Amino acid sequence: MIKVAVLGYGTVGSGVVEVIERNHTKVNASAGEELQVKYILDLRDFPGDPWEEKVVHDYQVILADDEVSIICETMGGVGAAYQFTKQALEAGKSVCTSNKELVAKHGAELLAVAAANHCNYMFEASVGGGIPIIRTINSSLTAEKLEAVVGILNGTTNYILTQIQENPEADYAESLKAAQELGYAERNPAADVEGHDACRKVAILSSLMAGRNVDPEKIYTEGITNVSRADFDFALAEGMTIKLLALSRIEEDGRLLAMVAPFMLPMTHPLARVNDVFNGILVTGNMLGDAMLYGRGAGKLPTASAVAADVIECGRNPSRTVVRGWTQEEAGLADIGETCRRFFVRARISRREAVEAAFPGGKVCAQLENHNDCAVITPKLSEKEFEARYSALGDAVLGRIRLL
Amino acid sequence: MIKVAVLGYGTVGSGVVEVIERNHTKVNASAGEELQVKYILDLRDFPGDPWEEKVVHDYQVILADDEVSIICETMGGVGAAYQFTKQALEAGKSVCTSNKELVAKHGAELLAVAAANHCNYMFEASVGGGIPIIRTINSSLTAEKLEAVVGILNGTTNYILTQIQENPEADYAESLKAAQELGYAERNPAADVEGHDACRKVAILSSLMAGRNVDPEKIYTEGITNVSRADFDFALAEGMTIKLLALSRIEEDGRLLAMVAPFMLPMTHPLARVNDVFNGILVTGNMLGDAMLYGRGAGKLPTASAVAADVIECGRNPSRTVVRGWTQEEAGLADIGETCRRFFVRARISRREAVEAAFPGGKVCAQLENHNDCAVITPKLSEKEFEARYSALGDAVLGRIRLL
């Protein structure tokens, strides 16, 4: 019998209990023996909940119980969650988490603590919700030199961008409002729309790819708050769309280029068709070429199912560290200013000549009806060179978006 | 040190050696110790090949060598490959294969032999080439009750169908010829175009889903040889395309509905955008909802990389059966005649009235210019009922394709 404790009885935590309960035949068969939730840690009580008797308020009860071998950390945050996780691992209890913030910030340390104590720190649910990207990298693409990961890792922003794409009248502000009304975006949407959530996720994927730690605070991150209706109109007319992409690529010198930003990409690109709250992750390996995973990047049950799969893998491997993850050594990050790409630039129509002169060899986008702005797509330029020319244009320019 | 033998130095076998050699740092790190190819079994010699000294012609040499703990079966066929695999497993050597025919035909028995001898029979490369669908089902979706798998599992036919879709002049015969010239289709293309290859793969996925054996010969299988230019013209005009789909679904009574056939599906469906030689597999779980995997379903290095990942997992788990797979008990298959769906029917324009009368409540497709045929989409009917009405129409009808 495998006994489990769930820390935090919120959306994901209650989902984990639900998955283990509703799918118990499959879960037990997969784990190789019966798997049971023994405790639920929460500060609240849940009178009337079918599991109310399992609720405890004191973490020490769980920590001191030798029967509990696996803990699901679904609390969130980097305070108590960090302490509780570390204490559990030091006690030889494996921890499975959906907490991307904690994995991105302290993953390297917690993985080392797990290895030192012959248990596991697992985090499938921290990136891509129900999409099994972590296990694909750790267990399936084990013979591949991974070269790049590019993904739509945030469902909220993808929903907003899809709204703008599909409704010719929609703009950013009202699409955000629609997302909030549907519960896809929080009342304070900053973590999503400013790109921080995607940044944490790509930090985790980057660390896995590099085998060394990538600090999310060092990843260039730009959100979608400046993406306008006009940008979409020009993009669609060019056969492209706009997505918030998180990308991580190993450069020729071995350094890692990681960033989060809105990108224009052709409608024929596999990620262009990943719409609404869905996530998509394109992985490139040196033997495999490209492979893509697509699915629900969030949501109670998909995320809980990923946590449960981690619990099952821990259950199958008692006293055995299955995944090493990455070391605490810092990965070398490439200077984003040196990377080269094309840029879409939107400008005042009255200043068209100045803008075209600034980017000779660029492509002038077709003029759109009822638009007081014009647009060009620059030739390939380094980020540094582009920013110099772009900022020199002053108030002639209205916005710019990178091309993938 | 983990020592490996490769049986069959053809496309995939030489690819396995290449992946292990070129990515040896990653491969060794993943396996946890050095991994080396000790023997290559082939009837031929390979003078000048960098690995020529590893080539042996007698399987007994490999079988008798206790140093060899893992064998890659990349020979194909169900004769010697079956014998060699069984002998290896009986000797406690794990076997990793790309041989879908053998897995579909004798997988249940070979999995049982592996379990009895504390070793593994692994077959990631047998379905979807480089796409890690087997490990996703076995190791990631372990807390899910899988409800359905629908996939484009054959790259050759998908290339041919994509050609017809994208070139308004192309028909089946010339698209097949183009595929043959590019090496995507064999000179005798029957295994691909008649659907047998996809059938074997969906038999494997069905067996995994059901946990019991699904005999590929009992799976209803229809190829693409009857799909015409005219079918595509009508489909495209309706916002749909045509794909050869392999599907497997657990029905409410627990029986499994498995089949391979061309289907019309809306362009907005995720599988509609899987083009050329790519494969795509949509998995539905009761908690996860839909997730899709997409990538190269064939090719030397992607397939070899999947075999190498299996070798690495075997190397990490000496004397331990990791995957149980499915039992030899036969899974109950649903009667395809009872399943209900809509059908596209193409007919002679002179017989339009009879056809419309046969399917009251159907949708009459817009008449296309320069076409001497008409088309209707029937209401939902059981396969049995549809076939009765369709065959009663005699030579009035020119073809029919299921709707997804």
Tab-separated table of C-alpha atoms in Angstrom, chain A residues 18-19 22-27 29-30 32 124 129-132 135-146 270 273 278 282 286-296 301-302 304-306 308-310 312-313 316-318 320 322, chain B residues 18-19 22-27 30 32 124 129-132 135-146 270 273 278 282 286-296 301-302 304-306 308-310 312-313 316-318 320 322 324:
chain	number	residue	atom	x	y	z
A	18	GLU	CA	-10.462	13.194	-7.408
A	19	VAL	CA	-8.230	11.560	-10.039
A	22	ARG	CA	-12.262	8.135	-9.672
A	23	ASN	CA	-9.560	6.251	-11.559
A	24	HIS	CA	-8.428	4.061	-8.668
A	25	THR	CA	-8.447	0.795	-10.647
A	26	LYS	CA	-6.156	2.236	-13.292
A	27	VAL	CA	-4.043	4.132	-10.779
A	29	ALA	CA	-2.689	-1.111	-11.667
A	30	SER	CA	-0.185	1.470	-12.892
A	32	GLY	CA	1.643	-1.897	-8.986
A	124	GLU	CA	5.366	17.095	-14.729
A	129	GLY	CA	-0.616	21.060	-17.471
A	130	GLY	CA	-1.748	17.733	-18.851
A	131	ILE	CA	0.819	17.701	-21.687
A	132	PRO	CA	3.552	15.212	-20.725
A	135	ARG	CA	8.534	13.013	-19.099
A	136	THR	CA	8.967	13.243	-22.884
A	137	ILE	CA	12.235	15.102	-22.356
A	138	ASN	CA	13.410	12.982	-19.405
A	139	SER	CA	12.269	9.513	-20.429
A	140	SER	CA	11.560	9.481	-24.175
A	141	LEU	CA	14.055	11.774	-25.870
A	142	THR	CA	16.925	10.267	-23.898
A	143	ALA	CA	19.001	9.488	-27.000
A	144	GLU	CA	18.496	12.982	-28.461
A	145	LYS	CA	20.654	16.043	-28.205
A	146	LEU	CA	17.886	18.564	-27.702
A	270	PRO	CA	2.284	23.959	-36.397
A	273	ARG	CA	-2.962	26.386	-35.130
A	278	PHE	CA	-4.559	25.018	-25.531
A	282	LEU	CA	7.604	21.991	-30.344
A	286	ASN	CA	19.293	16.347	-33.544
A	287	MET	CA	18.014	12.903	-34.626
A	288	LEU	CA	14.259	13.303	-34.309
A	289	GLY	CA	13.846	16.657	-36.012
A	290	ASP	CA	10.671	18.383	-34.815
A	291	ALA	CA	7.983	16.836	-32.674
A	292	MET	CA	5.040	18.654	-31.169
A	293	LEU	CA	2.906	18.011	-28.111
A	294	TYR	CA	-0.471	19.660	-27.886
A	295	GLY	CA	-3.178	19.688	-25.236
A	296	ARG	CA	-4.736	21.427	-22.273
A	301	LEU	CA	-8.208	17.555	-13.873
A	302	PRO	CA	-5.561	17.599	-16.629
A	304	ALA	CA	-4.071	16.781	-11.405
A	305	SER	CA	-3.686	13.825	-13.763
A	306	ALA	CA	-0.078	14.879	-14.411
A	308	ALA	CA	-0.968	11.650	-10.213
A	309	ALA	CA	1.275	10.217	-12.951
A	310	ASP	CA	4.277	11.520	-11.012
A	312	ILE	CA	2.601	6.638	-9.684
A	313	GLU	CA	6.167	6.821	-10.957
A	316	ARG	CA	6.927	2.304	-8.756
A	317	ASN	CA	10.390	3.404	-7.683
A	318	PRO	CA	10.645	3.414	-3.894
A	320	ARG	CA	15.299	5.188	-6.005
A	322	VAL	CA	14.646	8.228	-11.150
B	18	GLU	CA	24.614	5.934	-35.655
B	19	VAL	CA	22.471	7.452	-32.866
B	22	ARG	CA	26.942	10.287	-32.568
B	23	ASN	CA	25.075	11.064	-29.339
B	24	HIS	CA	27.207	8.892	-27.069
B	25	THR	CA	27.685	11.557	-24.371
B	26	LYS	CA	23.938	12.057	-24.011
B	27	VAL	CA	23.177	8.344	-24.401
B	30	SER	CA	20.856	8.967	-19.843
B	32	GLY	CA	23.749	6.021	-16.255
B	124	GLU	CA	8.420	2.531	-28.911
B	129	GLY	CA	8.508	6.433	-35.526
B	130	GLY	CA	10.055	9.229	-33.499
B	131	ILE	CA	6.791	10.196	-31.768
B	132	PRO	CA	6.894	8.871	-28.196
B	135	ARG	CA	5.884	5.773	-23.550
B	136	THR	CA	3.233	8.498	-23.272
B	137	ILE	CA	0.569	5.819	-22.825
B	138	ASN	CA	2.684	3.574	-20.579
B	139	SER	CA	4.515	6.098	-18.430
B	140	SER	CA	2.743	9.454	-18.648
B	141	LEU	CA	-0.981	8.800	-18.893
B	142	THR	CA	-0.824	6.269	-16.070
B	143	ALA	CA	-3.588	7.945	-14.058
B	144	GLU	CA	-5.906	8.232	-17.072
B	145	LYS	CA	-8.632	5.940	-18.240
B	146	LEU	CA	-7.890	6.112	-21.948
B	270	PRO	CA	-6.096	19.162	-35.171
B	273	ARG	CA	-3.299	19.998	-40.316
B	278	PHE	CA	4.141	13.581	-40.657
B	282	LEU	CA	-4.793	12.283	-30.707
B	286	ASN	CA	-11.132	10.789	-19.023
B	287	MET	CA	-9.245	13.429	-16.996
B	288	LEU	CA	-6.926	14.933	-19.577
B	289	GLY	CA	-9.370	15.405	-22.412
B	290	ASP	CA	-7.558	15.494	-25.762
B	291	ALA	CA	-3.825	15.641	-26.237
B	292	MET	CA	-2.004	15.327	-29.540
B	293	LEU	CA	1.474	14.165	-30.450
B	294	TYR	CA	2.892	15.158	-33.807
B	295	GLY	CA	6.145	14.391	-35.583
B	296	ARG	CA	8.008	12.244	-38.058
B	301	LEU	CA	17.141	8.533	-37.465
B	302	PRO	CA	13.823	9.389	-35.756
B	304	ALA	CA	16.436	4.740	-34.492
B	305	SER	CA	16.279	7.388	-31.770
B	306	ALA	CA	13.115	5.742	-30.427
B	308	ALA	CA	17.814	3.886	-28.600
B	309	ALA	CA	15.500	5.421	-25.965
B	310	ASP	CA	14.128	1.928	-25.306
B	312	ILE	CA	18.440	3.309	-22.476
B	313	GLU	CA	15.359	2.464	-20.416
B	316	ARG	CA	18.483	1.814	-16.461
B	317	ASN	CA	16.401	-1.156	-15.317
B	318	PRO	CA	18.532	-4.311	-15.370
B	320	ARG	CA	13.449	-5.554	-13.897
B	322	VAL	CA	9.256	-2.089	-16.449
B	324	ARG	CA	3.625	-5.097	-18.572
